[in-house]
Amino acid sequence: MSGKRERKKKEETAAVRVLKISAVVIGAYLYSQVLTGLIDISSRSNISADFEAAADAVNMPEARPLIALEEAPRLSYDAFGNMYQKKYLNKETDILKDTQILSSSVEKGDKRESVFVVSQENDYSEIMTNEGNVGYVRTSALTDNLEYIFDEADMTKYAKANTFVRRAPFIDGEEAGKLSLNTKLVIKGTNDMQFWQTEYKGETVYVDKDDLMDKPKVIAPVQPKSSGGGYIGTWDGRKLTRSNGTIMGPSGKETYYNLRMNYVVELMHDAGFQGEYWVRSDGVKMFGDYVMVAADFSIRPKGTILPTSLGMGIVCDTGTFIYTNRYQIDIAVNW
């Protein structure tokens, strides 16, 4: 009697498996009909077997897909309303008949091919392919997102100013760091998506490919130009001092200010201007060989070289003073 019960149990198990696989195939068919607009599910909470014939649906006026294919949810429903997750193969792999070591292959799965996960057993997932075959692959060969599938690469790129590297290949991925202009990156993985794979401080991260350059950006020196006074040489008029806090210099009205310049210098470097920050013996703050100047960027863009009463200056900063006098300049000092 025990032998008969055991055979009956195995037969029931096999029958359940056949029903399960059949349900998945039917579900995939229904799902494909939804994507092609042959079934209207706008008034139904589940897909059921009660649907119009395909020929009738085609003849319906303005029959069209309910959603774009690329926007389709990564889910499939079977005839009983069961839901299966859509995943992608992250590499070319054999889809096996079972989970045995010497199992035969039922199909060759291509990298980035979409499949539907039926169940998971230990290190293996049971899947259904687009060809309707059901088999097994290692769970590690599956991913939820195409963004995580990369083709191996080894190329050097350079970051644009203020480029972020992220811990996930999405625009809202957690920031791992901010790169300055011309930061060198070695790209380890590419794909047709927006983010590529690289390394940052020993960590695998992702960077927007639109923020990369093939060559470092070279900022040509800005040619000295006058701004109203026509003066480029040594100034022999009144000079800006702590006691003479407002004067008319070679480029117009001059005033001074005393603030920390670390962030201003960082922004200059990010924009591609190379210079060392230091303070002259008379208290004037310098960027390389130039006096640091704040001005209206719409008239004198960042990096503009212009004469001041304290020497040749470079526009590094701006301020609220531009709303009362757009031609005024503010010189950075430690007074």
Tab-separated table of C-alpha atoms in Angstrom:
chain	number	residue	atom	x	y	z
A	1	MET	CA	0.000	0.000	0.000
A	2	SER	CA	2.802	2.408	0.828
A	3	GLY	CA	4.257	1.899	-2.686
A	4	LYS	CA	0.952	2.771	-4.303
A	5	ARG	CA	0.605	5.885	-2.160
A	6	GLU	CA	4.130	6.994	-3.105
A	7	ARG	CA	3.451	6.470	-6.867
A	8	LYS	CA	0.175	8.375	-6.526
A	9	LYS	CA	1.956	11.228	-4.762
A	10	LYS	CA	4.599	11.441	-7.526
A	11	GLU	CA	1.877	11.410	-10.185
A	12	GLU	CA	0.050	14.234	-8.391
A	13	THR	CA	3.294	16.236	-8.117
A	14	ALA	CA	3.997	15.792	-11.834
A	15	ALA	CA	0.431	16.826	-12.650
A	16	VAL	CA	0.758	19.978	-10.556
A	17	ARG	CA	4.031	20.823	-12.330
A	18	VAL	CA	2.421	20.394	-15.766
A	19	LEU	CA	-0.479	22.618	-14.720
A	20	LYS	CA	1.957	25.203	-13.372
A	21	ILE	CA	4.023	25.347	-16.570
A	22	SER	CA	0.860	25.414	-18.695
A	23	ALA	CA	-0.427	28.305	-16.622
A	24	VAL	CA	2.803	30.232	-17.190
A	25	VAL	CA	2.609	29.679	-20.963
A	26	ILE	CA	-1.035	30.803	-21.021
A	27	GLY	CA	-0.140	33.780	-18.854
A	28	ALA	CA	2.674	34.799	-21.183
A	29	TYR	CA	0.289	34.617	-24.137
A	30	LEU	CA	-2.273	36.807	-22.376
A	31	TYR	CA	0.445	39.242	-21.384
A	32	SER	CA	1.626	39.529	-25.004
A	33	GLN	CA	-1.966	40.248	-26.053
A	34	VAL	CA	-2.155	43.052	-23.484
A	35	LEU	CA	1.039	44.611	-24.852
A	36	THR	CA	-0.258	44.512	-28.419
A	37	GLY	CA	-3.618	45.990	-27.436
A	38	LEU	CA	-5.750	42.959	-28.254
A	39	ILE	CA	-7.164	42.747	-24.727
A	40	ASP	CA	-8.678	45.702	-22.906
A	41	ILE	CA	-7.952	45.402	-19.183
A	42	SER	CA	-8.755	49.003	-18.303
A	43	SER	CA	-11.928	47.926	-16.441
A	44	ARG	CA	-10.555	44.681	-14.968
A	45	SER	CA	-8.347	44.075	-11.971
A	46	ASN	CA	-7.050	40.760	-13.350
A	47	ILE	CA	-6.503	39.219	-16.758
A	48	SER	CA	-8.910	36.358	-17.269
A	49	ALA	CA	-9.689	33.849	-19.969
A	50	ASP	CA	-12.858	35.797	-20.749
A	51	PHE	CA	-11.562	37.980	-23.589
A	52	GLU	CA	-12.568	38.832	-27.140
A	53	ALA	CA	-11.203	36.890	-30.061
A	54	ALA	CA	-8.071	38.387	-31.583
A	55	ALA	CA	-9.813	38.925	-34.944
A	56	ASP	CA	-12.621	40.920	-33.299
A	57	ALA	CA	-10.144	42.973	-31.314
A	58	VAL	CA	-8.195	43.897	-34.448
A	59	ASN	CA	-11.381	45.182	-36.049
A	60	MET	CA	-12.259	47.366	-33.086
A	61	PRO	CA	-11.908	51.104	-33.783
A	62	GLU	CA	-8.658	52.687	-32.635
A	63	ALA	CA	-7.292	49.447	-31.199
A	64	ARG	CA	-3.828	50.295	-29.866
A	65	PRO	CA	-1.407	49.228	-27.114
A	66	LEU	CA	-2.413	50.255	-23.618
A	67	ILE	CA	1.192	51.053	-22.766
A	68	ALA	CA	4.441	51.429	-24.643
A	69	LEU	CA	6.555	48.273	-24.747
A	70	GLU	CA	9.490	49.967	-23.055
A	71	GLU	CA	7.183	51.108	-20.244
A	72	ALA	CA	5.608	47.682	-19.699
A	73	PRO	CA	5.752	46.480	-16.077
A	74	ARG	CA	8.305	43.789	-15.384
A	75	LEU	CA	5.530	41.350	-14.445
A	76	SER	CA	3.592	38.618	-16.209
A	77	TYR	CA	0.260	37.122	-15.197
A	78	ASP	CA	-0.956	33.610	-15.761
A	79	ALA	CA	-4.556	32.554	-16.423
A	80	PHE	CA	-5.178	32.293	-12.692
A	81	GLY	CA	-3.949	35.792	-11.857
A	82	ASN	CA	-0.570	34.623	-10.553
A	83	MET	CA	2.201	37.103	-11.066
A	84	TYR	CA	5.725	36.367	-12.303
A	85	GLN	CA	8.691	38.699	-12.256
A	86	LYS	CA	10.444	39.732	-15.435
A	87	LYS	CA	14.242	39.603	-15.256
A	88	TYR	CA	17.209	39.728	-17.606
A	89	LEU	CA	20.141	37.401	-18.232
A	90	ASN	CA	23.322	39.266	-17.301
A	91	LYS	CA	25.461	37.008	-19.492
A	92	GLU	CA	25.149	34.425	-22.226
A	93	THR	CA	24.145	31.222	-20.487
A	94	ASP	CA	22.705	27.752	-21.052
A	95	ILE	CA	19.123	27.257	-19.896
A	96	LEU	CA	19.157	23.803	-18.343
A	97	LYS	CA	16.545	21.072	-18.309
A	98	ASP	CA	17.002	20.605	-14.556
A	99	THR	CA	19.395	21.552	-11.760
A	100	GLN	CA	21.628	18.501	-12.073
A	101	ILE	CA	25.352	19.044	-12.771
A	102	LEU	CA	25.232	17.202	-16.091
A	103	SER	CA	21.846	18.554	-17.136
A	104	SER	CA	21.209	19.073	-20.841
A	105	SER	CA	20.440	22.481	-22.304
A	106	VAL	CA	16.941	23.323	-23.548
A	107	GLU	CA	17.971	26.670	-25.018
A	108	LYS	CA	20.876	29.124	-25.241
A	109	GLY	CA	20.064	32.347	-23.420
A	110	ASP	CA	21.505	35.577	-24.795
A	111	LYS	CA	22.947	38.371	-22.699
A	112	ARG	CA	20.214	40.929	-21.857
A	113	GLU	CA	17.458	38.509	-22.897
A	114	SER	CA	14.284	38.917	-20.840
A	115	VAL	CA	12.803	35.890	-19.058
A	116	PHE	CA	10.048	35.230	-16.528
A	117	VAL	CA	10.915	33.710	-13.159
A	118	VAL	CA	8.581	30.856	-12.207
A	119	SER	CA	10.248	29.743	-8.987
A	120	GLN	CA	13.562	29.621	-7.184
A	121	GLU	CA	15.312	26.576	-5.760
A	122	ASN	CA	18.551	27.099	-3.820
A	123	ASP	CA	21.070	28.614	-6.289
A	124	TYR	CA	18.805	28.074	-9.308
A	125	SER	CA	15.775	29.871	-10.706
A	126	GLU	CA	13.154	28.191	-12.849
A	127	ILE	CA	12.394	30.458	-15.788
A	128	MET	CA	10.313	30.654	-18.940
A	129	THR	CA	11.932	32.080	-22.057
A	130	ASN	CA	10.405	34.117	-24.865
A	131	GLU	CA	10.401	30.908	-26.932
A	132	GLY	CA	8.074	29.300	-24.404
A	133	ASN	CA	10.738	26.941	-23.005
A	134	VAL	CA	10.911	26.318	-19.275
A	135	GLY	CA	14.254	25.547	-17.690
A	136	TYR	CA	16.785	26.522	-15.050
A	137	VAL	CA	19.610	29.039	-14.726
A	138	ARG	CA	21.721	30.089	-11.800
A	139	THR	CA	20.019	32.914	-9.919
A	140	SER	CA	23.276	34.878	-10.075
A	141	ALA	CA	22.826	35.033	-13.877
A	142	LEU	CA	19.664	37.151	-13.465
A	143	THR	CA	19.185	40.845	-12.757
A	144	ASP	CA	16.164	43.099	-12.378
A	145	ASN	CA	17.560	45.946	-14.453
A	146	LEU	CA	19.298	46.254	-17.807
A	147	GLU	CA	21.256	49.147	-16.284
A	148	TYR	CA	23.366	46.643	-14.331
A	149	ILE	CA	24.422	44.671	-17.412
A	150	PHE	CA	27.733	45.889	-18.844
A	151	ASP	CA	30.081	44.942	-21.634
A	152	GLU	CA	33.683	44.736	-20.481
A	153	ALA	CA	35.745	47.808	-21.325
A	154	ASP	CA	39.104	49.374	-20.554
A	155	MET	CA	39.211	52.968	-21.748
A	156	THR	CA	40.321	56.265	-20.281
A	157	LYS	CA	37.931	59.191	-20.000
A	158	TYR	CA	38.027	62.587	-18.289
A	159	ALA	CA	35.306	64.120	-16.146
A	160	LYS	CA	33.560	67.362	-16.867
A	161	ALA	CA	33.359	69.921	-14.051
A	162	ASN	CA	31.149	68.937	-11.087
A	163	THR	CA	30.626	65.334	-12.216
A	164	PHE	CA	29.144	62.937	-9.653
A	165	VAL	CA	29.917	59.233	-9.370
A	166	ARG	CA	27.113	57.155	-7.883
A	167	ARG	CA	26.702	53.806	-6.154
A	168	ALA	CA	23.852	52.787	-8.463
A	169	PRO	CA	23.541	53.382	-12.244
A	170	PHE	CA	20.642	55.809	-11.923
A	171	ILE	CA	20.335	59.591	-11.747
A	172	ASP	CA	19.013	59.308	-8.201
A	173	GLY	CA	21.682	56.810	-7.122
A	174	GLU	CA	23.552	57.584	-3.913
A	175	GLU	CA	26.482	59.927	-4.517
A	176	ALA	CA	29.895	58.360	-3.906
A	177	GLY	CA	31.886	61.484	-4.776
A	178	LYS	CA	32.147	64.678	-6.788
A	179	LEU	CA	34.834	64.996	-9.457
A	180	SER	CA	36.597	68.148	-10.577
A	181	LEU	CA	37.252	69.014	-14.189
A	182	ASN	CA	39.637	66.660	-16.026
A	183	THR	CA	39.576	63.950	-13.341
A	184	LYS	CA	40.905	60.813	-15.040
A	185	LEU	CA	38.633	57.761	-15.011
A	186	VAL	CA	39.152	54.246	-16.330
A	187	ILE	CA	35.833	52.926	-17.650
A	188	LYS	CA	35.401	49.227	-16.832
A	189	GLY	CA	31.940	48.612	-18.291
A	190	THR	CA	29.719	50.161	-20.969
A	191	ASN	CA	26.214	49.593	-22.329
A	192	ASP	CA	23.466	51.410	-24.215
A	193	MET	CA	22.041	52.876	-21.025
A	194	GLN	CA	22.967	56.221	-19.427
A	195	PHE	CA	25.529	55.182	-16.812
A	196	TRP	CA	28.856	53.424	-17.252
A	197	GLN	CA	30.898	51.490	-14.713
A	198	THR	CA	34.180	52.739	-13.263
A	199	GLU	CA	36.144	52.787	-10.002
A	200	TYR	CA	36.487	55.556	-7.444
A	201	LYS	CA	38.643	55.232	-4.330
A	202	GLY	CA	38.645	51.440	-4.682
A	203	GLU	CA	34.864	51.219	-5.034
A	204	THR	CA	32.846	50.175	-8.082
A	205	VAL	CA	30.714	53.174	-9.035
A	206	TYR	CA	28.766	54.535	-11.974
A	207	VAL	CA	29.100	57.754	-13.955
A	208	ASP	CA	26.818	59.448	-16.474
A	209	LYS	CA	28.421	58.925	-19.874
A	210	ASP	CA	27.360	62.444	-20.913
A	211	ASP	CA	29.667	63.821	-18.203
A	212	LEU	CA	32.758	62.232	-19.778
A	213	MET	CA	35.274	63.616	-22.278
A	214	ASP	CA	37.752	61.802	-24.498
A	215	LYS	CA	40.490	64.358	-23.745
A	216	PRO	CA	41.154	66.731	-20.856
A	217	LYS	CA	39.715	70.179	-21.387
A	218	VAL	CA	42.335	72.875	-21.895
A	219	ILE	CA	41.307	76.360	-20.870
A	220	ALA	CA	43.081	78.900	-23.039
A	221	PRO	CA	44.415	81.903	-21.115
A	222	VAL	CA	41.965	84.787	-21.226
A	223	GLN	CA	43.495	87.754	-22.995
A	224	PRO	CA	43.779	90.880	-20.850
A	225	LYS	CA	41.144	93.414	-21.689
A	226	SER	CA	40.209	96.772	-20.344
A	227	SER	CA	36.767	97.511	-18.879
A	228	GLY	CA	36.193	101.205	-19.292
A	229	GLY	CA	39.617	102.658	-18.535
A	230	GLY	CA	41.615	101.215	-21.397
A	231	TYR	CA	44.484	100.515	-18.964
A	232	ILE	CA	46.602	97.366	-18.928
A	233	GLY	CA	49.971	98.477	-17.454
A	234	THR	CA	50.931	99.757	-13.987
A	235	TRP	CA	48.304	101.974	-12.361
A	236	ASP	CA	49.592	105.354	-11.168
A	237	GLY	CA	46.291	106.646	-9.772
A	238	ARG	CA	44.696	106.126	-6.351
A	239	LYS	CA	44.983	102.618	-4.973
A	240	LEU	CA	42.419	100.662	-2.997
A	241	THR	CA	43.362	100.460	0.699
A	242	ARG	CA	41.558	99.790	3.951
A	243	SER	CA	41.192	103.535	4.496
A	244	ASN	CA	40.404	104.236	0.828
A	245	GLY	CA	37.672	101.609	0.662
A	246	THR	CA	36.008	102.953	-2.454
A	247	ILE	CA	37.912	104.346	-5.422
A	248	MET	CA	37.706	104.701	-9.188
A	249	GLY	CA	40.327	102.363	-10.598
A	250	PRO	CA	41.401	101.487	-14.147
A	251	SER	CA	38.321	99.263	-14.653
A	252	GLY	CA	35.790	101.406	-12.825
A	253	LYS	CA	34.544	101.516	-9.250
A	254	GLU	CA	36.507	99.347	-6.810
A	255	THR	CA	35.597	98.134	-3.344
A	256	TYR	CA	36.991	95.311	-1.198
A	257	TYR	CA	35.672	92.363	0.809
A	258	ASN	CA	37.118	89.794	3.209
A	259	LEU	CA	35.598	86.305	3.056
A	260	ARG	CA	36.937	82.750	3.011
A	261	MET	CA	37.920	81.948	-0.566
A	262	ASN	CA	38.340	78.164	-0.365
A	263	TYR	CA	35.069	77.390	-2.143
A	264	VAL	CA	35.672	80.106	-4.748
A	265	VAL	CA	39.072	78.569	-5.513
A	266	GLU	CA	37.507	75.083	-5.749
A	267	LEU	CA	34.969	76.370	-8.276
A	268	MET	CA	37.739	77.991	-10.302
A	269	HIS	CA	39.620	74.688	-10.431
A	270	ASP	CA	36.410	72.842	-11.375
A	271	ALA	CA	35.948	75.310	-14.243
A	272	GLY	CA	39.435	74.481	-15.508
A	273	PHE	CA	41.384	77.510	-14.264
A	274	GLN	CA	44.654	76.458	-12.693
A	275	GLY	CA	46.224	78.637	-10.034
A	276	GLU	CA	47.475	78.532	-6.471
A	277	TYR	CA	45.627	80.466	-3.808
A	278	TRP	CA	47.825	82.658	-1.623
A	279	VAL	CA	47.795	86.009	0.202
A	280	ARG	CA	50.189	88.755	-0.803
A	281	SER	CA	52.225	90.606	1.829
A	282	ASP	CA	49.915	93.645	1.532
A	283	GLY	CA	46.871	91.441	2.291
A	284	VAL	CA	45.596	91.049	-1.272
A	285	LYS	CA	44.259	87.559	-2.019
A	286	MET	CA	45.748	86.023	-5.148
A	287	PHE	CA	44.909	83.255	-7.616
A	288	GLY	CA	48.229	82.420	-9.205
A	289	ASP	CA	49.653	85.731	-10.430
A	290	TYR	CA	46.333	87.562	-10.377
A	291	VAL	CA	44.359	89.582	-7.847
A	292	MET	CA	41.077	87.853	-7.019
A	293	VAL	CA	38.127	89.931	-8.195
A	294	ALA	CA	34.344	89.663	-7.879
A	295	ALA	CA	32.304	91.067	-10.764
A	296	ASP	CA	29.067	90.722	-12.726
A	297	PHE	CA	29.495	87.468	-14.697
A	298	SER	CA	27.149	88.675	-17.428
A	299	ILE	CA	29.591	91.494	-18.241
A	300	ARG	CA	32.868	89.994	-17.098
A	301	PRO	CA	32.637	86.150	-17.179
A	302	LYS	CA	34.591	84.016	-14.750
A	303	GLY	CA	38.242	83.969	-15.800
A	304	THR	CA	38.234	87.467	-17.321
A	305	ILE	CA	41.573	89.239	-16.843
A	306	LEU	CA	41.296	92.937	-16.093
A	307	PRO	CA	43.420	95.717	-14.565
A	308	THR	CA	42.827	96.892	-11.004
A	309	SER	CA	44.519	99.495	-8.857
A	310	LEU	CA	46.328	96.632	-7.070
A	311	GLY	CA	47.578	94.826	-10.191
A	312	MET	CA	46.159	92.612	-12.890
A	313	GLY	CA	43.117	90.745	-11.608
A	314	ILE	CA	41.077	87.696	-12.557
A	315	VAL	CA	37.312	87.420	-12.102
A	316	CYS	CA	36.653	84.558	-9.675
A	317	ASP	CA	33.524	85.549	-7.799
A	318	THR	CA	30.415	87.699	-7.840
A	319	GLY	CA	28.218	89.449	-5.279
A	320	THR	CA	24.982	91.317	-4.580
A	321	PHE	CA	26.674	94.644	-5.358
A	322	ILE	CA	26.050	93.962	-9.062
A	323	TYR	CA	22.377	94.836	-8.549
A	324	THR	CA	23.276	98.452	-7.845
A	325	ASN	CA	26.327	98.793	-10.114
A	326	ARG	CA	26.936	96.130	-12.743
A	327	TYR	CA	30.331	97.589	-13.632
A	328	GLN	CA	31.722	97.676	-10.083
A	329	ILE	CA	34.407	95.180	-9.026
A	330	ASP	CA	35.056	93.885	-5.510
A	331	ILE	CA	38.619	92.890	-4.624
A	332	ALA	CA	39.342	90.055	-2.169
A	333	VAL	CA	41.650	91.031	0.717
A	334	ASN	CA	42.282	90.006	4.331
A	335	TRP	CA	41.806	93.478	5.812
